[in-house]
Tab-separated table of C-alpha atoms in Angstrom:
chain	number	residue	atom	x	y	z
A	1	MET	CA	83.937	101.089	64.399
A	2	ALA	CA	86.866	99.382	66.105
A	3	ILE	CA	89.831	101.373	67.355
A	4	LYS	CA	93.004	100.420	65.480
A	5	THR	CA	96.402	100.577	67.140
A	6	THR	CA	97.921	101.472	63.773
A	7	ASP	CA	95.693	104.545	63.487
A	8	LEU	CA	96.478	105.534	67.070
A	9	CYS	CA	100.205	105.294	66.320
A	10	ASP	CA	99.775	107.429	63.196
A	11	GLU	CA	97.743	110.100	64.973
A	12	HIS	CA	99.083	110.074	68.556
A	13	ALA	CA	102.606	108.617	68.443
A	14	GLU	CA	103.972	111.091	70.997
A	15	GLN	CA	101.281	110.121	73.537
A	16	LEU	CA	101.741	106.350	73.314
A	17	ARG	CA	103.925	103.681	74.805
A	18	ILE	CA	104.044	100.641	72.535
A	19	LEU	CA	104.594	97.256	74.154
A	20	SER	CA	107.121	94.849	72.661
A	21	PRO	CA	105.406	92.376	70.296
A	22	ILE	CA	105.686	89.317	72.539
A	23	PHE	CA	102.008	88.574	73.217
A	24	GLY	CA	99.698	86.174	71.407
A	25	ASP	CA	95.919	86.369	71.050
A	26	TYR	CA	93.895	83.831	73.024
A	27	GLY	CA	90.425	85.328	73.553
A	28	GLY	CA	87.547	85.437	71.116
A	29	ARG	CA	87.808	89.229	70.822
A	30	HIS	CA	91.000	90.363	69.085
A	31	GLY	CA	90.535	94.099	69.599
A	32	PHE	CA	89.823	95.679	72.972
A	33	ALA	CA	90.449	98.866	74.902
A	34	GLY	CA	89.800	100.200	78.374
A	35	ILE	CA	91.052	101.757	81.568
A	36	ILE	CA	93.727	99.665	83.252
A	37	GLU	CA	93.737	97.846	86.579
A	38	THR	CA	96.862	95.908	87.563
A	39	VAL	CA	97.884	92.808	89.470
A	40	LYS	CA	101.488	91.849	90.172
A	41	THR	CA	102.062	88.225	91.138
A	42	PHE	CA	104.323	85.236	90.619
A	43	GLU	CA	102.798	81.856	89.819
A	44	ASP	CA	99.772	82.562	92.052
A	45	ASN	CA	96.462	83.762	90.631
A	46	THR	CA	94.656	84.450	93.924
A	47	ARG	CA	94.668	88.236	93.413
A	48	VAL	CA	93.748	87.844	89.727
A	49	ARG	CA	90.614	85.934	90.756
A	50	GLU	CA	89.740	88.498	93.427
A	51	VAL	CA	89.941	91.376	90.948
A	52	LEU	CA	87.994	89.564	88.217
A	53	GLU	CA	85.190	88.839	90.692
A	54	THR	CA	84.538	92.596	90.885
A	55	PRO	CA	82.678	94.670	88.273
A	56	GLY	CA	84.976	95.403	85.351
A	57	ASP	CA	83.003	98.318	83.929
A	58	GLY	CA	84.780	97.916	80.581
A	59	ARG	CA	88.264	97.928	82.119
A	60	VAL	CA	91.339	95.886	81.140
A	61	LEU	CA	93.245	93.839	83.704
A	62	VAL	CA	97.015	93.848	83.228
A	63	VAL	CA	98.583	90.902	85.053
A	64	ASP	CA	102.326	91.081	85.642
A	65	GLY	CA	103.159	87.427	86.172
A	66	ALA	CA	106.901	88.149	85.918
A	67	GLY	CA	106.959	86.447	82.526
A	68	SER	CA	106.766	82.994	84.127
A	69	LEU	CA	106.250	80.158	81.668
A	70	ARG	CA	105.851	77.503	84.397
A	71	CYS	CA	102.086	77.692	84.996
A	72	ALA	CA	98.926	79.454	83.826
A	73	LEU	CA	97.478	82.476	85.627
A	74	VAL	CA	94.166	82.532	83.714
A	75	GLY	CA	92.018	79.703	82.389
A	76	ASP	CA	88.560	79.346	80.914
A	77	GLN	CA	86.711	79.739	84.228
A	78	LEU	CA	88.447	82.995	85.200
A	79	ALA	CA	88.118	84.364	81.677
A	80	ALA	CA	84.377	83.596	81.649
A	81	LYS	CA	84.060	85.276	85.059
A	82	ALA	CA	85.878	88.329	83.690
A	83	ARG	CA	83.572	88.502	80.677
A	84	ASP	CA	80.460	88.052	82.817
A	85	ASN	CA	81.615	90.816	85.188
A	86	GLY	CA	82.163	93.336	82.406
A	87	TRP	CA	85.940	93.234	81.892
A	88	THR	CA	86.773	93.971	78.258
A	89	GLY	CA	90.182	92.329	78.188
A	90	LEU	CA	93.128	90.732	79.942
A	91	LEU	CA	96.816	91.237	79.279
A	92	VAL	CA	98.835	88.495	80.967
A	93	TYR	CA	102.614	88.724	81.219
A	94	GLY	CA	102.649	84.985	81.780
A	95	CYS	CA	100.626	82.022	80.538
A	96	VAL	CA	96.990	81.075	80.107
A	97	ARG	CA	95.392	77.650	79.724
A	98	ASP	CA	92.263	76.134	78.150
A	99	ALA	CA	93.216	77.867	74.901
A	100	ALA	CA	90.463	76.292	72.777
A	101	ASP	CA	87.803	77.411	75.250
A	102	LEU	CA	89.304	80.901	75.606
A	103	ALA	CA	89.021	81.369	71.829
A	104	ASP	CA	85.242	80.939	72.120
A	105	LEU	CA	84.806	83.624	74.811
A	106	ASP	CA	83.855	87.191	73.894
A	107	ILE	CA	86.716	88.830	75.730
A	108	GLY	CA	90.139	90.006	74.656
A	109	ILE	CA	93.026	87.981	76.059
A	110	LYS	CA	96.686	88.474	75.270
A	111	ALA	CA	99.380	86.395	76.952
A	112	LEU	CA	102.906	85.142	76.409
A	113	ASN	CA	101.902	81.516	75.829
A	114	THR	CA	99.862	78.602	77.119
A	115	HIS	CA	100.660	76.126	79.875
A	116	PRO	CA	98.473	73.262	81.132
A	117	ARG	CA	99.477	73.574	84.816
A	118	ARG	CA	97.359	75.790	87.066
A	119	SER	CA	98.910	78.354	89.363
A	120	GLU	CA	99.450	78.140	93.087
A	121	LYS	CA	96.865	79.516	95.511
A	122	ASN	CA	99.037	81.042	98.251
A	123	ASN	CA	97.171	84.340	98.597
A	124	VAL	CA	100.070	86.473	97.385
A	125	GLY	CA	100.219	89.354	94.937
A	126	GLU	CA	99.659	93.082	94.765
A	127	VAL	CA	96.686	94.909	93.264
A	128	GLY	CA	96.815	98.441	91.940
A	129	GLY	CA	100.496	99.211	91.636
A	130	ALA	CA	102.636	100.198	88.679
A	131	VAL	CA	104.019	97.245	86.701
A	132	THR	CA	106.807	97.114	84.159
A	133	LEU	CA	106.611	94.628	81.319
A	134	ALA	CA	107.324	94.367	77.602
A	135	GLY	CA	109.352	97.576	77.638
A	136	ALA	CA	106.865	99.861	79.394
A	137	THR	CA	105.734	100.872	82.852
A	138	ILE	CA	101.952	100.662	83.174
A	139	LYS	CA	99.867	102.285	85.908
A	140	PRO	CA	96.283	101.744	87.032
A	141	GLY	CA	93.982	104.356	85.536
A	142	GLU	CA	95.922	104.575	82.281
A	143	TRP	CA	94.364	103.385	79.023
A	144	LEU	CA	95.232	100.309	76.966
A	145	CYS	CA	94.260	99.538	73.389
A	146	ALA	CA	95.096	96.174	71.828
A	147	ASP	CA	94.441	94.444	68.521
A	148	ARG	CA	96.184	91.991	66.216
A	149	ASP	CA	98.815	94.624	65.374
A	150	GLY	CA	99.921	95.329	68.936
A	151	ILE	CA	99.296	96.917	72.292
A	152	VAL	CA	99.535	100.606	73.112
A	153	ILE	CA	99.273	102.473	76.405
A	154	ALA	CA	98.298	106.124	76.945
A	155	VAL	CA	97.893	108.224	80.076
A	156	GLU	CA	94.227	108.758	79.135
A	157	ALA	CA	91.738	107.400	76.591
A	158	LEU	CA	92.463	108.689	73.105
A	159	VAL	CA	88.984	108.070	71.683
């Protein structure tokens, strides 16, 4: 049975941080949950690629792209790599591309919007630090649950 963010809010409201409802669904899986890893970057997906090339073990990658709407940080190739390496989902505070192809992949992907331009490859970004986006500070090792109703964060898995 899928975990529902609405049920989590009803049962664990005091333990949750709820992200602002600014993200759209782009992956083929609309509900996903897992332990968080983070990347902080600006218009450069080098570190995103590096992380997604490692075993995901059911984790969720939260990408703080500073809310940039000027290029995409994830496309169909990176999303397929993430799926193949066992990542359960991606939360991108920025854009994605190849939206039609992303919708066919069995991975959860939430992002601000789409953009056809790819990111720069300047080898910049930070892996593993706290990020603040959509009204919440998110740390690696915390737990994220997302579905069509929203995205919630807890210090530890609630299921």
